[in-house]
mmCIF file of C-alpha atoms in Angstrom:
data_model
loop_
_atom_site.group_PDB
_atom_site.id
_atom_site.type_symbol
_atom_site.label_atom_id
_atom_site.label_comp_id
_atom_site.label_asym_id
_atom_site.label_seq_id
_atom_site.Cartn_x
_atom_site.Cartn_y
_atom_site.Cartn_z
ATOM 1 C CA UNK A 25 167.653 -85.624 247.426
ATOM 2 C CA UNK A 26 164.763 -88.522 246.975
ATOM 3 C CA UNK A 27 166.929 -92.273 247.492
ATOM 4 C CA UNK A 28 166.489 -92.890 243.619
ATOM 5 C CA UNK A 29 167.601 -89.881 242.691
ATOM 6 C CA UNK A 30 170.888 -90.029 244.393
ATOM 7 C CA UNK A 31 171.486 -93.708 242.489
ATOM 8 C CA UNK A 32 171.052 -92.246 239.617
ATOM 9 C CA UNK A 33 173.294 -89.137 239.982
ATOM 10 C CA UNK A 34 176.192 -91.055 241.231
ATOM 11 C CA UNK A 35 179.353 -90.529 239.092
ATOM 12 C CA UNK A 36 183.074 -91.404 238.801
ATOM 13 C CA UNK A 37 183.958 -87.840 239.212
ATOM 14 C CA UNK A 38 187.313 -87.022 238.215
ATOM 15 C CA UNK A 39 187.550 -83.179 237.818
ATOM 16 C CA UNK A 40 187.358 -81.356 241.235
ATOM 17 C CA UNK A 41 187.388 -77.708 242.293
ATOM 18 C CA UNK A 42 190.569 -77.949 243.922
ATOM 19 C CA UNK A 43 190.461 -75.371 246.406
ATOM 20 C CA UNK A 44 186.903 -75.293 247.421
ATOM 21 C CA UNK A 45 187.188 -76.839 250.734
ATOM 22 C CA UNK A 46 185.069 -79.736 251.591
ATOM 23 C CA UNK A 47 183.019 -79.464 254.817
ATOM 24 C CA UNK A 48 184.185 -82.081 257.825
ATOM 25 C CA UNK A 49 180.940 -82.690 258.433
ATOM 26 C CA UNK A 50 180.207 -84.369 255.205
ATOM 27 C CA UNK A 51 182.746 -86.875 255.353
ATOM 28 C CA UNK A 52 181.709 -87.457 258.860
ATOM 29 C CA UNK A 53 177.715 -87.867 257.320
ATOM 30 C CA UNK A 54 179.746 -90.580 254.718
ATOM 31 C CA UNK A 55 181.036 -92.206 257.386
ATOM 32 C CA UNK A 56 178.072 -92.717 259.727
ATOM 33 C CA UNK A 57 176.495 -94.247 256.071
ATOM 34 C CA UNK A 58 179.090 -96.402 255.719
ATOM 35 C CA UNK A 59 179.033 -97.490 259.411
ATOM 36 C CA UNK A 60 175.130 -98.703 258.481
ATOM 37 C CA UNK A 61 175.996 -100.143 255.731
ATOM 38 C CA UNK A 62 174.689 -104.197 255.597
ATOM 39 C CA UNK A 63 178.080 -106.863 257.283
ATOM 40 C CA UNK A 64 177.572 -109.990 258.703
ATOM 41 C CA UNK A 65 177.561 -110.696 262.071
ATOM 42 C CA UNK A 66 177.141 -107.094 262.974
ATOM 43 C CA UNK A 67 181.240 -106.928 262.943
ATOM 44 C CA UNK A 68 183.344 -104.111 262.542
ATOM 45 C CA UNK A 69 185.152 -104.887 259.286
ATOM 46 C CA UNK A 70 186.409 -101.867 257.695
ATOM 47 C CA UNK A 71 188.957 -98.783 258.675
ATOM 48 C CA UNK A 72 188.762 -95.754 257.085
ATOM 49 C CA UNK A 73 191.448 -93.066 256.617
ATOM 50 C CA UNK A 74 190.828 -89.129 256.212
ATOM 51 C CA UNK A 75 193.157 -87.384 254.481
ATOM 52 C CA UNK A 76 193.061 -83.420 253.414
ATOM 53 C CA UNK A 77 195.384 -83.610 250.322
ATOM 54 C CA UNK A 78 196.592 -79.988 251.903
ATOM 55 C CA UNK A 79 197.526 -81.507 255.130
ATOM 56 C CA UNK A 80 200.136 -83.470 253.449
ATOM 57 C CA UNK A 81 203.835 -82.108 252.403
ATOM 58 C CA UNK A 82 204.553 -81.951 248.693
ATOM 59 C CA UNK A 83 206.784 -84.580 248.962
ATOM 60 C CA UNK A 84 203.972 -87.117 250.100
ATOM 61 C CA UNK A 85 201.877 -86.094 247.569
ATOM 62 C CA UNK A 86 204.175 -86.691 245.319
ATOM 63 C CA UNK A 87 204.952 -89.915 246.493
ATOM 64 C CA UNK A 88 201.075 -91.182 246.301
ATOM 65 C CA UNK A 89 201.027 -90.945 242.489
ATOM 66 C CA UNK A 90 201.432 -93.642 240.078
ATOM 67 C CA UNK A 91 200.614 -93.353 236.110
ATOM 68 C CA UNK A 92 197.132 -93.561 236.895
ATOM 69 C CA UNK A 93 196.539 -91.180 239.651
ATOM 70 C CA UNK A 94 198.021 -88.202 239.326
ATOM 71 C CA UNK A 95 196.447 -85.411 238.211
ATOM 72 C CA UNK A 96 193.222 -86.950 240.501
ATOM 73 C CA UNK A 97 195.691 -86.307 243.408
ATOM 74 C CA UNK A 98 196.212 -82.909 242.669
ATOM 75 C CA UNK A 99 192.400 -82.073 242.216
ATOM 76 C CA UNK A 100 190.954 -83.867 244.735
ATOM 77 C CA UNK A 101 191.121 -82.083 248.230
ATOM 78 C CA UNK A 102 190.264 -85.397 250.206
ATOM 79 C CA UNK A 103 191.386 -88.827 249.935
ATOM 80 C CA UNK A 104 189.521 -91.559 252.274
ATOM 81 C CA UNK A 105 191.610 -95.112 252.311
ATOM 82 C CA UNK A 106 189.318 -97.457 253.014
ATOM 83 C CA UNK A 107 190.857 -101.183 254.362
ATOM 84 C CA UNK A 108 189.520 -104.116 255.014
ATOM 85 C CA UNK A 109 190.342 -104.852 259.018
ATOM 86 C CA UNK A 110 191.302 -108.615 259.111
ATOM 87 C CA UNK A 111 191.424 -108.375 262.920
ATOM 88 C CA UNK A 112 187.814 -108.998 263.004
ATOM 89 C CA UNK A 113 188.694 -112.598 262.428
ATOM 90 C CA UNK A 114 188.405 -113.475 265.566
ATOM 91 C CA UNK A 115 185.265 -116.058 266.372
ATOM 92 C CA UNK A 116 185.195 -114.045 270.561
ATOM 93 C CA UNK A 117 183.895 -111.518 267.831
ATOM 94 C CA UNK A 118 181.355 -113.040 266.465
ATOM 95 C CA UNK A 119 180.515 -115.145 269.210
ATOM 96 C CA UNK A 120 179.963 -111.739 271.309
ATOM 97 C CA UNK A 121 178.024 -109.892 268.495
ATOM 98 C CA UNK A 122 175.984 -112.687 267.347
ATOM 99 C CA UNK A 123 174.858 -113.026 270.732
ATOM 100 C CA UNK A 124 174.196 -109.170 271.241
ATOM 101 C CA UNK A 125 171.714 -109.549 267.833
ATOM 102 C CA UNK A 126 170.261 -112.459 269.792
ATOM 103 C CA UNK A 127 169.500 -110.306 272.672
ATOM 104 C CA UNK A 128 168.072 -107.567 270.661
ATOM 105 C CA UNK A 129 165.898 -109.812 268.725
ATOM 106 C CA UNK A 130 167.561 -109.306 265.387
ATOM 107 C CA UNK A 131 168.259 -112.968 265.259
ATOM 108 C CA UNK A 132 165.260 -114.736 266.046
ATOM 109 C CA UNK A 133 164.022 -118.219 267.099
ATOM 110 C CA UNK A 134 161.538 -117.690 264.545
ATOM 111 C CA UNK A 135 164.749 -118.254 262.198
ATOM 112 C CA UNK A 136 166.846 -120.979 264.066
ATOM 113 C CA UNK A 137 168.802 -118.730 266.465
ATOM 114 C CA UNK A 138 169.058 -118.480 270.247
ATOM 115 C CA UNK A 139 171.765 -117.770 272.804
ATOM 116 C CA UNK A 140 172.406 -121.670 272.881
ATOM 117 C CA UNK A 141 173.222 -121.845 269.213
ATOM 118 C CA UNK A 142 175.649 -119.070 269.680
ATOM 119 C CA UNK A 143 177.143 -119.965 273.252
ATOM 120 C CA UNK A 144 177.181 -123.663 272.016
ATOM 121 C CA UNK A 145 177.853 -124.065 268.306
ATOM 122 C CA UNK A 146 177.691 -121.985 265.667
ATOM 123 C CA UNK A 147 181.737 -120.855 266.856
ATOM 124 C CA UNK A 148 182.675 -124.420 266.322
ATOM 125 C CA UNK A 149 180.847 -125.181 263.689
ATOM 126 C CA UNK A 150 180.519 -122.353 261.114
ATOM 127 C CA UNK A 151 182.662 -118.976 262.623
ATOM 128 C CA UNK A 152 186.278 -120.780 263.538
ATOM 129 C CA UNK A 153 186.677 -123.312 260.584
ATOM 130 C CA UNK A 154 185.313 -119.947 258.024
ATOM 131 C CA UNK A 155 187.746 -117.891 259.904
ATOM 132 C CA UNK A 156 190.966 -120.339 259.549
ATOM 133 C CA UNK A 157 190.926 -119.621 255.941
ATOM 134 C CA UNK A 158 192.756 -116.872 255.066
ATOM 135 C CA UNK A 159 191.350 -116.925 251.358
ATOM 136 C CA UNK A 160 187.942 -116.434 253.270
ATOM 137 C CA UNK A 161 188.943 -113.928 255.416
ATOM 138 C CA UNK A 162 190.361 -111.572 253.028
ATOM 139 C CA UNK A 163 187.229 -112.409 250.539
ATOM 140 C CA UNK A 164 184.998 -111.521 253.410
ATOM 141 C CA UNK A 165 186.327 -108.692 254.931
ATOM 142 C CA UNK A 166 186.821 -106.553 251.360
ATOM 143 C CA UNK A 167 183.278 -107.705 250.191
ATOM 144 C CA UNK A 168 182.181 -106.042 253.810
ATOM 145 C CA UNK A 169 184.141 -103.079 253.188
ATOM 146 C CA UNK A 170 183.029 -102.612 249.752
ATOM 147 C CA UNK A 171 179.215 -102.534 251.250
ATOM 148 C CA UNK A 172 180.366 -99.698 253.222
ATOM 149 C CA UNK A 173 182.168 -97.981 250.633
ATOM 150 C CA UNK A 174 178.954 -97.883 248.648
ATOM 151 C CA UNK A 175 177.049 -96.306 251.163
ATOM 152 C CA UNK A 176 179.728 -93.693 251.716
ATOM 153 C CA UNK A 177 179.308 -92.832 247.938
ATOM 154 C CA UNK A 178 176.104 -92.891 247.693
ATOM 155 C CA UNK A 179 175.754 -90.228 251.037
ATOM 156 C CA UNK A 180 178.724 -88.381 249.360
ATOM 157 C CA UNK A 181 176.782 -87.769 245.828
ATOM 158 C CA UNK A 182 173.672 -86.661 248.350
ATOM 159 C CA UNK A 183 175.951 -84.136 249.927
ATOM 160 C CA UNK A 184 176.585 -82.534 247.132
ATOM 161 C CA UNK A 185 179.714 -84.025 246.218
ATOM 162 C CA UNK A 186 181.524 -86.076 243.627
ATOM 163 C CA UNK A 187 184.070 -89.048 244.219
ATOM 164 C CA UNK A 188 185.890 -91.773 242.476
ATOM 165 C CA UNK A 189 187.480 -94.951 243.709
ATOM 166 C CA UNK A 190 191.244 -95.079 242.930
ATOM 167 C CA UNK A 191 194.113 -96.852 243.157
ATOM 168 C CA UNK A 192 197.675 -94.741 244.788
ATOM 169 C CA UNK A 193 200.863 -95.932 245.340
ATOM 170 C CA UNK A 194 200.407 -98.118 248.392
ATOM 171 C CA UNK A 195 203.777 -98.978 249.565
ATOM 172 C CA UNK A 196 204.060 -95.439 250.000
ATOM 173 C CA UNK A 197 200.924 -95.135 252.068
ATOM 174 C CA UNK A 198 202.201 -97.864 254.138
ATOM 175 C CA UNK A 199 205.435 -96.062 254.638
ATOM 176 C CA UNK A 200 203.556 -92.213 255.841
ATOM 177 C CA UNK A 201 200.773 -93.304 257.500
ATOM 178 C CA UNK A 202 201.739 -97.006 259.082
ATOM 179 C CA UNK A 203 198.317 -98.429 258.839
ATOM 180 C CA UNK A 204 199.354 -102.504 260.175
ATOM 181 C CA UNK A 205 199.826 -105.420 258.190
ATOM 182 C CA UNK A 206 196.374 -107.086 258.379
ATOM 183 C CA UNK A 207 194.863 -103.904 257.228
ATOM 184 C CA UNK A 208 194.083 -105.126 252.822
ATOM 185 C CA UNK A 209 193.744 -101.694 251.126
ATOM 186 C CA UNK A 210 191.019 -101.545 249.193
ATOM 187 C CA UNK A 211 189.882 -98.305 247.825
ATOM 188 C CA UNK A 212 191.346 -94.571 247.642
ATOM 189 C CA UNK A 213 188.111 -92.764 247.666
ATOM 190 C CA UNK A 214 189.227 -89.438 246.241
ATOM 191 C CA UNK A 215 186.194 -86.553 247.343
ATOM 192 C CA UNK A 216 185.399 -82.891 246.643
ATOM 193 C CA UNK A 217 183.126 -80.806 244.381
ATOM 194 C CA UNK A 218 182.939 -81.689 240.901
ATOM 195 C CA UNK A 219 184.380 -79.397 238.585
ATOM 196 C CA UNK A 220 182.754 -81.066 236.121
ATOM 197 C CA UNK A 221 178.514 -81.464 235.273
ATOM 198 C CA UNK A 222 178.146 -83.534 238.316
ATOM 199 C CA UNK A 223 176.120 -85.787 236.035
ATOM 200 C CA UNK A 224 178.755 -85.780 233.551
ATOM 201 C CA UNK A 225 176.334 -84.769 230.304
ATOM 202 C CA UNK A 226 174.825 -88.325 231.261
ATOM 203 C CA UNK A 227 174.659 -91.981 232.347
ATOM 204 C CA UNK A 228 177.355 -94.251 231.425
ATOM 205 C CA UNK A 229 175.909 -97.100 229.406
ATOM 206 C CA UNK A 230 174.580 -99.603 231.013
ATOM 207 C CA UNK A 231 173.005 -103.074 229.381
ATOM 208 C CA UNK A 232 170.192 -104.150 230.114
ATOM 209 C CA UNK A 233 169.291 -106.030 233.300
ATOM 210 C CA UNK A 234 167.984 -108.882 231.055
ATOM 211 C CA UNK A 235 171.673 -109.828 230.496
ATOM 212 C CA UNK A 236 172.801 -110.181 233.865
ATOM 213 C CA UNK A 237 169.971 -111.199 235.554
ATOM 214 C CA UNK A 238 167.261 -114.379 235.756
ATOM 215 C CA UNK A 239 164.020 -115.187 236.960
ATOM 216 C CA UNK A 240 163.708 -118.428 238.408
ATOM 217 C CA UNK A 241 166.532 -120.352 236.574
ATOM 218 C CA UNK A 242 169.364 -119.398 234.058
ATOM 219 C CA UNK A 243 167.635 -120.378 230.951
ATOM 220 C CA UNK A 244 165.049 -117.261 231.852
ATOM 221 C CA UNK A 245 166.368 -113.889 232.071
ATOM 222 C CA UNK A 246 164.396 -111.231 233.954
ATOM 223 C CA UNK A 247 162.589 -109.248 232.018
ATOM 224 C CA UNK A 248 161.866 -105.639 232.203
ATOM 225 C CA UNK A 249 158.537 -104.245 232.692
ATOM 226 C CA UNK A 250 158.572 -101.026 230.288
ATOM 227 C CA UNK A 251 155.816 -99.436 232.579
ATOM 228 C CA UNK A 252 158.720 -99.646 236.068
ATOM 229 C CA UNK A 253 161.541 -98.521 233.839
ATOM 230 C CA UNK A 254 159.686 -95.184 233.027
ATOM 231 C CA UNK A 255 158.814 -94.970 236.759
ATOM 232 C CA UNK A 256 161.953 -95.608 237.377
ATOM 233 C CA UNK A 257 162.966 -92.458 234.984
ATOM 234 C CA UNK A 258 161.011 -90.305 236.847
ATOM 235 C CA UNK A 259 161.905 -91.215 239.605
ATOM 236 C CA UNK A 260 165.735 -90.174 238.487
ATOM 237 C CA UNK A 261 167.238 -93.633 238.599
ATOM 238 C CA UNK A 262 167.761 -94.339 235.056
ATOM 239 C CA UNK A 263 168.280 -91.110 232.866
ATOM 240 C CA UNK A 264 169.589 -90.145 229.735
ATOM 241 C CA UNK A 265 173.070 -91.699 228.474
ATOM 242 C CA UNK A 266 176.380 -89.382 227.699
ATOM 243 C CA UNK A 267 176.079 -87.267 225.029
ATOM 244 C CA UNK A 268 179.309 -87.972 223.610
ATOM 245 C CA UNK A 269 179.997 -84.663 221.238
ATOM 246 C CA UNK A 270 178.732 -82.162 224.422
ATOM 247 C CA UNK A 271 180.608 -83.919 226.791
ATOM 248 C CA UNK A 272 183.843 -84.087 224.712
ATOM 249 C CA UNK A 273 183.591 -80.245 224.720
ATOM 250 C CA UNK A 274 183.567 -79.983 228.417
ATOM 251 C CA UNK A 275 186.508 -82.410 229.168
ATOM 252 C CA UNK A 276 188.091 -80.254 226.405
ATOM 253 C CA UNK A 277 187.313 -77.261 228.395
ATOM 254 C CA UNK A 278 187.968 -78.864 231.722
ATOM 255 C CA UNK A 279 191.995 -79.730 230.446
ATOM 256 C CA UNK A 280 192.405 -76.595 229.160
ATOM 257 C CA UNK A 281 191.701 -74.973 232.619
ATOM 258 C CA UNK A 282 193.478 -77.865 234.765
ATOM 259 C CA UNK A 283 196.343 -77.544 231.746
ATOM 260 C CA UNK A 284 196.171 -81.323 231.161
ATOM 261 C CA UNK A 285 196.840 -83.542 228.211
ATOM 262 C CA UNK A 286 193.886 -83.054 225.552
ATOM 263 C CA UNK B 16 214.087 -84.034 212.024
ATOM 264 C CA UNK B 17 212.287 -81.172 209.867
ATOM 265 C CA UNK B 18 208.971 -79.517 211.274
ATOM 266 C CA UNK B 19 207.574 -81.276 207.929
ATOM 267 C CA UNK B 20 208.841 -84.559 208.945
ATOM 268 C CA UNK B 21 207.990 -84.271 212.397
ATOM 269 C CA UNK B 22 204.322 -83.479 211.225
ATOM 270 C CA UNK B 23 204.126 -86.463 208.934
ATOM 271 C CA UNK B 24 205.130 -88.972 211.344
ATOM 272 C CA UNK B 25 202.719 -91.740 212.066
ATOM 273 C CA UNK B 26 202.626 -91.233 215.746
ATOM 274 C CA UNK B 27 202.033 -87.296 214.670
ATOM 275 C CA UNK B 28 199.452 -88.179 212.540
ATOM 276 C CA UNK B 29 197.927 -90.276 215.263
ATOM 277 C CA UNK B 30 198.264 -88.296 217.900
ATOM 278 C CA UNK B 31 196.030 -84.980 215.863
ATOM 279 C CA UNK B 32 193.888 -87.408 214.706
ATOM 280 C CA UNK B 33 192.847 -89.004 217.666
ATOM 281 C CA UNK B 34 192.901 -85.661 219.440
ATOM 282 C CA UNK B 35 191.272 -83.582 216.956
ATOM 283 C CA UNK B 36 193.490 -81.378 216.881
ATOM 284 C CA UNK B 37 193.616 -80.436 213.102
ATOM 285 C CA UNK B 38 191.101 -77.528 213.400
ATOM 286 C CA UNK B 39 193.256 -75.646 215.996
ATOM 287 C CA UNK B 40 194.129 -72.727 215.160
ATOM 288 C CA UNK B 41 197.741 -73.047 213.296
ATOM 289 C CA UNK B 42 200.313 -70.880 216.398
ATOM 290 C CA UNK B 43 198.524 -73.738 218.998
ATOM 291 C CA UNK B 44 199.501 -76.721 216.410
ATOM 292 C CA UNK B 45 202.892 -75.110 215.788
ATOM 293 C CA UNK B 46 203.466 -74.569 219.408
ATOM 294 C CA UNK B 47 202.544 -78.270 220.253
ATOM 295 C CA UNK B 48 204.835 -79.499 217.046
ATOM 296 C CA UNK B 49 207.572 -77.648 218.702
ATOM 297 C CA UNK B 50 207.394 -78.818 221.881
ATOM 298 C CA UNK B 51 207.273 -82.374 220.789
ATOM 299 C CA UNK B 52 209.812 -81.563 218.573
ATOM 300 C CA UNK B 53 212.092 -80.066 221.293
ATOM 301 C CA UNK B 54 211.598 -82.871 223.692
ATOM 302 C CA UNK B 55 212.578 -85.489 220.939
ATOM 303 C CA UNK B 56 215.488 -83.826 220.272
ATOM 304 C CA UNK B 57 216.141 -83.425 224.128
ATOM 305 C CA UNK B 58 215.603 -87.296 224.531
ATOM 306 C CA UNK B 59 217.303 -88.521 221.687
ATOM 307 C CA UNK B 60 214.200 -90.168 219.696
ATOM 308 C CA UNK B 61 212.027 -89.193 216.827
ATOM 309 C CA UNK B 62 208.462 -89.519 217.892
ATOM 310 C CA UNK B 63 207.555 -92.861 216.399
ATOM 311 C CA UNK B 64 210.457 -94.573 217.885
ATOM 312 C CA UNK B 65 209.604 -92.518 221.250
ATOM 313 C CA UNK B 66 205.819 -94.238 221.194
ATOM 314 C CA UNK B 67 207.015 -97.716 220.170
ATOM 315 C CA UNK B 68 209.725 -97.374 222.722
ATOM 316 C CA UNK B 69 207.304 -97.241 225.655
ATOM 317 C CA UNK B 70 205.694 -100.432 225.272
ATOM 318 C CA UNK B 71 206.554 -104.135 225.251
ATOM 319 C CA UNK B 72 205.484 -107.484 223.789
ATOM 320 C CA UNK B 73 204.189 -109.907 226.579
ATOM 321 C CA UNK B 74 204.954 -113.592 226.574
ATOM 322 C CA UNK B 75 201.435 -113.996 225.205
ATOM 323 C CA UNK B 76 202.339 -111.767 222.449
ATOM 324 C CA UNK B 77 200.283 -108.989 223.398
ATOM 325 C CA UNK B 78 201.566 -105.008 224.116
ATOM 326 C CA UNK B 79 201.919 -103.512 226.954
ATOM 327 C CA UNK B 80 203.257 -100.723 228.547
ATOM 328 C CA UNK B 81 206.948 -100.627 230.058
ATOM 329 C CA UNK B 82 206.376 -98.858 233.571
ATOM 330 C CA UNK B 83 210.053 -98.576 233.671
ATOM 331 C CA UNK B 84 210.566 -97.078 230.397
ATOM 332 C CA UNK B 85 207.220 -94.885 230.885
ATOM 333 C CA UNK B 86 208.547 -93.180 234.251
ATOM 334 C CA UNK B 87 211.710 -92.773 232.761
ATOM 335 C CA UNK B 88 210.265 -90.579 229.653
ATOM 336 C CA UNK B 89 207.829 -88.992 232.505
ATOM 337 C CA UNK B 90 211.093 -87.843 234.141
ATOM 338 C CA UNK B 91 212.627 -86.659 231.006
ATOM 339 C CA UNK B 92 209.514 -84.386 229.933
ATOM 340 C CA UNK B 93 209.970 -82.672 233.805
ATOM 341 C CA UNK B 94 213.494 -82.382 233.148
ATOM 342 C CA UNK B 95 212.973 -81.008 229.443
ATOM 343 C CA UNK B 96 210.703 -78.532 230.637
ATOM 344 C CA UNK B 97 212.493 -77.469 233.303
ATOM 345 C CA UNK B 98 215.618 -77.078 231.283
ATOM 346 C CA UNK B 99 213.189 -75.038 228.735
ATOM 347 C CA UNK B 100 212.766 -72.715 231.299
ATOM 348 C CA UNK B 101 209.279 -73.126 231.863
ATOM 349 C CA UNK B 102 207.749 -72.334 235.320
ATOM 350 C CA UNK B 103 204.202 -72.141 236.582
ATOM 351 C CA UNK B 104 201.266 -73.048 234.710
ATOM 352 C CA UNK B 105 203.282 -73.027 231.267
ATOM 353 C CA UNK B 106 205.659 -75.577 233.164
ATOM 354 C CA UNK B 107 202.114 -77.837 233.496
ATOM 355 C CA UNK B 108 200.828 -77.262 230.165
ATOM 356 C CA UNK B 109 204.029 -77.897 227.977
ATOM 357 C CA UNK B 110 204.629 -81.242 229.693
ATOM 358 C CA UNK B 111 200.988 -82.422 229.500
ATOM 359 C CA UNK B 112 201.266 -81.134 225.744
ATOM 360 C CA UNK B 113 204.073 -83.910 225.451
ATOM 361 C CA UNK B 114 202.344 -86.614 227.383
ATOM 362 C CA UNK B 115 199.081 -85.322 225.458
ATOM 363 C CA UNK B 116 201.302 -87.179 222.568
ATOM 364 C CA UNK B 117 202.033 -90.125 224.464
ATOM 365 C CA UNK B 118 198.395 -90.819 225.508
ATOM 366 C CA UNK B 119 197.375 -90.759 222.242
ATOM 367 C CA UNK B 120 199.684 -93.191 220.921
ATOM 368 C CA UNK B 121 198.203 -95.623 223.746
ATOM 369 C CA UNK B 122 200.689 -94.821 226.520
ATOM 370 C CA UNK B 123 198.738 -94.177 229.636
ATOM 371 C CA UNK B 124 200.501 -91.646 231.479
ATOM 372 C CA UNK B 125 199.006 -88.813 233.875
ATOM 373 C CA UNK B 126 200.884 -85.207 234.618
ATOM 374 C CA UNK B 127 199.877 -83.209 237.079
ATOM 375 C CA UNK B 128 197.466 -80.843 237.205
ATOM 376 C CA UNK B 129 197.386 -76.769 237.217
ATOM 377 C CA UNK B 130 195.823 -75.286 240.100
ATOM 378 C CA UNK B 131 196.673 -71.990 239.605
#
């Protein structure tokens, strides 16, 4: 699927076909994206963990719902935790990987850097006084992990699959799979195929850029140019919003064969 | 509680308004006015007092949702299904017909889901 295209398919699917089995290889292809995925300092900030909802017992399953994720649980036939690692706060980290960009010339004298900045200062100066935060860390490490999570999406809608982020019940994921304490949860990334019209009878509505974003200074927005906003349609990024009647139909269709609250 | 008065409640009212159910066909509208109907009886509440009874007033004087109270009625629609004699996909359907009432009176509340 063209890049553009993929952006603009991606949904919060939340109607899977339970039991059609999602291929390993496919998570493994959302993985590797969210292992390129942009982070600072080159550091290895997120863990990731795969889990086939039918390689759990019932009572697990079980366990993992809360009010608003429980019918996901049962439709979904993989769940990815994504944390936030807050063992990469370690400045030997950055020290070592900063100097490993150095020596592959992805941080430049051109820019500032050299192995003497890195060997000499930046640890003391920026890395180990950032690092003794803890606000900072945990601020750091789930904006990292969230860049990786949105690659993983992104890959998983080009696979030919739907996901949506969630939230479980935690303390019980603590308690089954005894990820350690300086792992932050951050997403359950529930994956399969959609049930649904993986483009969900249409875009969610979205305002205009114009509101969120400025040119220059805050008293200017940026303004569209209507000629890139229809390339930008053909080229699949923006597309047609929900059609609210058609699409109340399918969800109306999609309880009545999941046998879920209408 | 007649099937009249049951039908006339507010929360009722609300619930096949919001959820368009009035153009059913009449044996699905009776059979979800009788399974409400059975569970209130089972639980000891008419349906408006069932809704209101799920949520709170915050210090800020908003509502909100009691996540006690809410996983206490979830419990109670398992159990009154169960007791019903429901199994299977019926088992699912019945109790998501019940919280079907719940979540449109502003209670969020998931069941599970039927995969046959």
């Amino acid at each position: 699927m063209e890049f553009k295209q993929v952006l603009g398919n991606r949904r919060s699917i939340r109607y899977f076909e339970p039991d059609k089995p999602v291929e390993k290889e496919k998570i493994q292809a959302m993985l590797e994206a969210a292992n390129r995925a942009s982070r600072s300092g080159n550091i290895d900030y997120w863990k990731a963990l795969v889990v086939y909802r039918d390689d759990l017992d019932a009572e697990t399953l079980d366990a993992l719902r809360v009010p608003t994720t429980t019918a996901d649980l049962d439709l979904a036939p993989v769940q990815i935790y994504f944390f936030a690692d807050c063992s990469y706060a370690d400045p030997a980290n950055f020290r070592k990987n900063l100097k490993e960009l150095v020596t592959l010339g992805a941080l430049n004298p051109s820019h500032g850097w050299s192995d003497a900045y890195v060997d000499e200062n930046v640890v003391g100066q920026i890395i180990t006084p950032m690092l003794s935060d803890p606000a900072v860390v945990g601020w750091m490490g789930t904006i990292e992990t969230g860049l990786a999570i949105a690659s993983a999406m992104l890959t998983c809608v080009d696979e030919g699959l739907g996901c949506c982020l969630h939230a479980v019940n935690m303390e019980t994921a603590k308690q089954v799979f005894k990820y350690p304490d300086h792992w932050i949860p951050c997403w359950t990334l529930l994956v399969g195929y959609p049930a649904e019209d993986p483009q969900t009878g249409g875009q969610r509505p979205r305002r205009s850029i114009s509101t969120m974003a400025y040119m220059n200074n805050l008293d200017t927005p940026f303004e569209e140019d209507p000629a890139v906003t229809e390339k930008l349609k053909s080229a699949g990024l923006i597309q047609n919003e929900i059609d609210a009647d058609k699409r109340a139909a399918e969800v109306r269709q999609l309880a009545r064969r999941f046998g879920l609250p209408e | 509680m007649t099937p009249e008065e049951l039908a006339a409640a507010p929360s009722v009212v609300r619930w096949f308004d919001s959820a368009r159910l009035h153009s059913d066909p009449e044996e699905e509208k009776q059979l979800r006015l009788g399974l409400l109907g059975g569970f209130c009886d089972h639980y000891g509440q008419s349906p408006d007092e069932l809704a209101a009874g799920l949520t709170r007033t915050t210090k800020a004087g908003e509502s909100a949702i009691s996540a006690k109270r809410r996983a206490a009625v979830d419990a109670a629609i398992d159990e009154f299904v169960e007791k019903s004699g429901f199994t299977g996909r019926d088992a699912v359907v019945n109790g998501n017909i019940i919280r079907s009432f719940l979540v449109h009176n502003g209670i969020f509340i998931q069941g599970r889901a039927w995969r046959g």
